[in-house]
Short mmCIF file of C-alpha atoms in Angstrom, two decimals:
data_model
loop_
_atom_site.label_atom_id
_atom_site.label_comp_id
_atom_site.label_asym_id
_atom_site.label_seq_id
_atom_site.Cartn_x
_atom_site.Cartn_y
_atom_site.Cartn_z
CA GLN A 1 -44.16 6.86 -26.51
CA LYS A 2 -41.37 4.94 -28.19
CA GLU A 3 -38.72 6.78 -30.17
CA VAL A 4 -39.42 4.58 -33.22
CA GLU A 5 -42.82 3.12 -34.03
CA GLN A 6 -43.34 0.50 -36.71
CA ASP A 7 -46.45 -0.70 -38.53
CA PRO A 8 -48.27 -2.72 -39.65
CA GLY A 9 -48.49 -5.51 -37.13
CA PRO A 10 -48.13 -9.12 -38.29
CA LEU A 11 -48.87 -9.18 -42.00
CA SER A 12 -49.91 -12.03 -44.32
CA VAL A 13 -50.00 -11.47 -48.06
CA PRO A 14 -50.33 -13.72 -51.13
CA GLU A 15 -47.30 -14.40 -53.27
CA GLY A 16 -46.76 -11.62 -55.83
CA ALA A 17 -48.30 -8.88 -53.70
CA ILE A 18 -46.70 -5.49 -53.10
CA VAL A 19 -45.81 -5.05 -49.44
CA SER A 20 -45.45 -1.71 -47.67
CA LEU A 21 -43.71 -1.52 -44.29
CA ASN A 22 -43.42 1.75 -42.39
CA CYS A 23 -41.72 3.40 -39.45
CA THR A 24 -42.24 6.77 -37.82
CA TYR A 25 -39.79 8.42 -35.49
CA SER A 26 -39.59 11.42 -33.22
CA ASN A 27 -35.89 12.39 -33.21
CA SER A 28 -35.19 14.93 -35.94
CA ALA A 29 -31.43 14.30 -35.55
CA PHE A 30 -31.67 10.88 -37.21
CA GLN A 31 -30.03 10.91 -40.62
CA TYR A 32 -28.99 7.28 -41.21
CA PHE A 33 -31.82 4.85 -41.93
CA MET A 34 -31.68 1.09 -42.33
CA TRP A 35 -33.96 -1.86 -42.95
CA TYR A 36 -33.03 -5.30 -41.69
CA ARG A 37 -34.52 -8.69 -42.47
CA GLN A 38 -34.42 -11.29 -39.71
CA TYR A 39 -35.31 -14.89 -40.28
CA SER A 40 -36.43 -16.92 -37.30
CA ARG A 41 -33.57 -17.64 -34.88
CA LYS A 42 -31.02 -15.81 -37.05
CA GLY A 43 -29.21 -12.48 -36.76
CA PRO A 44 -30.64 -9.43 -38.56
CA GLU A 45 -29.35 -9.00 -42.11
CA LEU A 46 -28.84 -5.49 -43.50
CA LEU A 47 -31.25 -5.13 -46.41
CA MET A 48 -31.33 -1.45 -47.34
CA TYR A 49 -29.48 1.66 -46.20
CA THR A 50 -30.35 5.29 -46.88
CA TYR A 51 -28.65 8.48 -45.83
CA SER A 52 -30.89 11.51 -45.27
CA SER A 53 -34.05 11.87 -47.38
CA GLY A 54 -34.78 10.22 -50.70
CA ASN A 55 -35.41 6.88 -52.36
CA LYS A 56 -33.17 3.90 -52.93
CA GLU A 57 -33.97 0.86 -55.04
CA ASP A 58 -32.33 -2.56 -55.03
CA GLY A 59 -34.04 -5.22 -57.10
CA ARG A 60 -37.51 -5.82 -55.69
CA PHE A 61 -36.87 -3.57 -52.68
CA THR A 62 -37.35 0.21 -52.46
CA ALA A 63 -36.58 2.28 -49.38
CA GLN A 64 -38.01 5.77 -48.95
CA VAL A 65 -37.12 8.38 -46.35
CA ASP A 66 -39.16 11.52 -45.71
CA LYS A 67 -37.34 13.45 -43.00
CA SER A 68 -39.85 16.30 -43.04
CA SER A 69 -42.58 13.85 -41.95
CA LYS A 70 -40.20 11.66 -39.89
CA TYR A 71 -41.40 8.66 -41.86
CA ILE A 72 -39.60 5.84 -43.64
CA SER A 73 -40.95 3.03 -45.78
CA LEU A 74 -39.82 -0.23 -47.33
CA PHE A 75 -41.64 -1.56 -50.38
CA ILE A 76 -41.30 -5.13 -51.56
CA ARG A 77 -42.52 -5.85 -55.09
CA ASP A 78 -43.53 -9.30 -56.35
CA SER A 79 -43.23 -10.73 -52.83
CA GLN A 80 -42.00 -14.31 -52.53
CA PRO A 81 -42.44 -16.94 -49.80
CA SER A 82 -38.70 -16.52 -49.12
CA ASP A 83 -39.45 -12.93 -48.05
CA SER A 84 -41.29 -14.31 -45.01
CA ALA A 85 -39.35 -12.87 -42.07
CA THR A 86 -39.40 -10.09 -39.51
CA TYR A 87 -38.43 -6.68 -40.89
CA LEU A 88 -36.78 -4.18 -38.58
CA CYS A 89 -36.24 -0.50 -39.25
CA ALA A 90 -33.27 1.18 -37.57
CA MET A 91 -31.90 4.69 -37.49
CA SER A 92 -29.07 6.74 -36.05
CA GLY A 93 -27.95 10.31 -35.74
CA GLY A 94 -24.28 9.53 -36.22
CA TYR A 95 -21.25 7.70 -34.87
CA GLY A 96 -21.56 8.95 -31.32
CA GLN A 97 -25.15 7.76 -31.10
CA ASN A 98 -26.43 4.22 -30.90
CA PHE A 99 -28.85 2.74 -33.38
CA VAL A 100 -32.53 2.81 -32.45
CA PHE A 101 -34.64 -0.09 -33.71
CA GLY A 102 -38.34 -0.43 -34.35
CA PRO A 103 -40.13 -3.40 -32.79
CA GLY A 104 -40.34 -5.20 -36.15
CA THR A 105 -43.07 -6.37 -38.50
CA ARG A 106 -43.53 -10.09 -39.06
CA LEU A 107 -44.32 -10.76 -42.71
CA SER A 108 -45.72 -14.01 -44.09
CA VAL A 109 -45.93 -14.46 -47.85
CA LEU A 110 -48.29 -17.28 -48.68
CA PRO A 111 -47.70 -19.41 -51.81
CA GLU B 1 -21.81 -10.14 -46.53
CA ALA B 2 -20.82 -9.11 -43.00
CA ASP B 3 -17.65 -10.65 -41.54
CA ILE B 4 -18.77 -10.93 -37.95
CA TYR B 5 -18.63 -14.22 -36.12
CA GLN B 6 -20.12 -15.56 -32.92
CA THR B 7 -19.34 -18.74 -31.02
CA PRO B 8 -20.87 -20.89 -29.83
CA ARG B 9 -24.04 -20.73 -31.91
CA TYR B 10 -25.98 -22.75 -29.35
CA LEU B 11 -25.20 -23.31 -25.68
CA VAL B 12 -27.13 -25.28 -23.06
CA ILE B 13 -25.68 -24.95 -19.61
CA GLY B 14 -26.57 -25.50 -15.96
CA THR B 15 -27.33 -22.82 -13.40
CA GLY B 16 -24.31 -21.28 -11.72
CA LYS B 17 -21.82 -21.90 -14.52
CA LYS B 18 -19.56 -19.17 -15.87
CA ILE B 19 -19.87 -18.65 -19.60
CA THR B 20 -18.20 -16.48 -22.23
CA LEU B 21 -19.82 -15.71 -25.56
CA GLU B 22 -17.28 -14.87 -28.25
CA CYS B 23 -17.66 -12.23 -30.96
CA SER B 24 -15.11 -11.29 -33.61
CA GLN B 25 -15.23 -9.07 -36.67
CA THR B 26 -12.75 -8.66 -39.48
CA MET B 27 -14.11 -5.42 -40.91
CA GLY B 28 -11.92 -3.14 -38.80
CA HIS B 29 -14.95 -1.52 -37.16
CA ASP B 30 -14.29 0.54 -34.06
CA LYS B 31 -17.73 0.32 -32.51
CA MET B 32 -19.18 -2.99 -31.34
CA TYR B 33 -22.41 -3.95 -29.57
CA TRP B 34 -24.20 -6.72 -27.73
CA TYR B 35 -27.97 -7.07 -27.96
CA GLN B 36 -30.33 -9.44 -26.19
CA GLN B 37 -33.43 -10.68 -27.98
CA ASP B 38 -36.10 -13.09 -26.74
CA PRO B 39 -38.03 -15.06 -29.42
CA GLY B 40 -40.41 -12.81 -31.32
CA MET B 41 -39.45 -9.81 -29.23
CA GLU B 42 -37.53 -6.57 -29.73
CA LEU B 43 -33.78 -6.09 -29.68
CA HIS B 44 -32.38 -4.67 -26.44
CA LEU B 45 -28.92 -3.11 -26.29
CA ILE B 46 -27.01 -4.41 -23.27
CA HIS B 47 -23.39 -3.31 -23.95
CA TYR B 48 -21.37 -1.35 -26.48
CA SER B 49 -17.82 -0.21 -27.06
CA TYR B 50 -16.28 2.66 -28.98
CA GLY B 51 -12.93 0.91 -29.29
CA VAL B 52 -10.12 -0.75 -27.34
CA ASN B 53 -10.49 -0.35 -23.56
CA SER B 54 -13.92 1.28 -23.97
CA THR B 55 -17.07 -0.40 -22.62
CA GLU B 56 -20.46 1.10 -21.90
CA LYS B 57 -23.75 -0.24 -20.55
CA GLY B 58 -26.72 -0.21 -22.86
CA ASP B 59 -30.39 0.55 -22.37
CA LEU B 60 -31.26 -2.80 -20.79
CA SER B 61 -29.68 -3.65 -17.46
CA SER B 62 -27.70 -6.87 -17.69
CA GLU B 63 -25.70 -8.97 -15.24
CA SER B 64 -23.21 -9.73 -17.98
CA THR B 65 -19.87 -7.98 -18.45
CA VAL B 66 -17.80 -7.26 -21.55
CA SER B 67 -14.21 -6.46 -22.40
CA ARG B 68 -12.47 -4.93 -25.41
CA ILE B 69 -8.76 -5.69 -25.42
CA ARG B 70 -8.47 -5.99 -29.20
CA THR B 71 -10.35 -4.06 -31.85
CA GLU B 72 -11.71 -7.17 -33.50
CA HIS B 73 -12.80 -9.05 -30.36
CA PHE B 74 -15.68 -8.23 -27.96
CA PRO B 75 -16.50 -11.14 -25.63
CA LEU B 76 -19.45 -11.19 -23.22
CA THR B 77 -19.20 -13.02 -19.87
CA LEU B 78 -21.80 -14.23 -17.40
CA GLU B 79 -20.15 -15.12 -14.08
CA SER B 80 -23.04 -17.24 -12.84
CA ALA B 81 -25.68 -18.22 -15.36
CA ARG B 82 -29.34 -18.35 -14.32
CA PRO B 83 -32.50 -19.49 -16.16
CA SER B 84 -33.48 -15.81 -16.53
CA HIS B 85 -30.42 -15.39 -18.80
CA THR B 86 -31.96 -17.74 -21.37
CA SER B 87 -32.18 -15.69 -24.58
CA GLN B 88 -30.53 -15.01 -27.91
CA TYR B 89 -27.44 -12.80 -27.76
CA LEU B 90 -26.52 -10.85 -30.89
CA CYS B 91 -23.20 -9.15 -31.51
CA ALA B 92 -22.92 -6.27 -33.98
CA SER B 93 -20.38 -3.76 -35.24
CA SER B 94 -20.66 -0.50 -37.09
CA THR B 95 -18.70 1.67 -39.43
CA ARG B 96 -17.51 5.07 -38.35
CA ALA B 97 -19.97 7.67 -39.57
CA GLY B 98 -18.41 9.80 -42.23
CA GLY B 99 -20.43 11.65 -44.77
CA SER B 100 -23.16 9.30 -45.88
CA THR B 101 -21.88 6.13 -44.20
CA ASN B 102 -23.02 4.70 -40.87
CA THR B 103 -24.22 1.10 -40.99
CA GLN B 104 -24.41 -1.72 -38.45
CA TYR B 105 -23.84 -5.40 -39.16
CA PHE B 106 -24.91 -8.34 -37.03
CA GLY B 107 -23.45 -11.72 -36.29
CA PRO B 108 -25.55 -14.91 -36.47
CA GLY B 109 -26.28 -14.91 -32.73
CA THR B 110 -25.76 -17.27 -29.80
CA ARG B 111 -28.83 -19.00 -28.46
CA LEU B 112 -28.27 -19.56 -24.73
CA THR B 113 -30.38 -21.89 -22.61
CA VAL B 114 -29.73 -22.08 -18.88
CA LEU B 115 -31.32 -25.04 -17.13
#
């Protein structure tokens, strides 16, 4: 079993839809949680960052962390074709530990 | 926006050649990383460094080597390139965790093709 699991699989939604992306993890020591957006053939771009549990909102994006359930989510409101990319969750326990990434969810937003 | 740079962005090279992929960051980060990623596939950590003169192997075995002589510079070298080395190589750096801060930033990547 992988340390970080990510769902759903490849996702296609119509423009304007609300998108929910999720990751579950097994290591209770994780306390730093990130979401990255990666366009094809580009480097991952840091999208959202959350420390410990709670919610964080930035424009159309909301990140949620539930440490008790070992579950994190990214919500995208009013999705746009420009949101079409692969979304990666990542987490870490601290400076001495490396970041652990989920396998990614490929999102397509259809005009 | 992250200040982390990689050169070259694209490289096509013949088998047996020695290559060095450059990575520099101007954010003053101590920790730096190299990842390998095939198209549509997961990221795999191949090397990382805690600071000057520190290098560690990552989760994925790699024939490449790295060095860290300056804080801002973390080059990756392949002594003899082979077609199996064809991939995208991503450099990253991270802040030192302190309180609520511990984030990692990526460069644009180098797409390597070995013929």
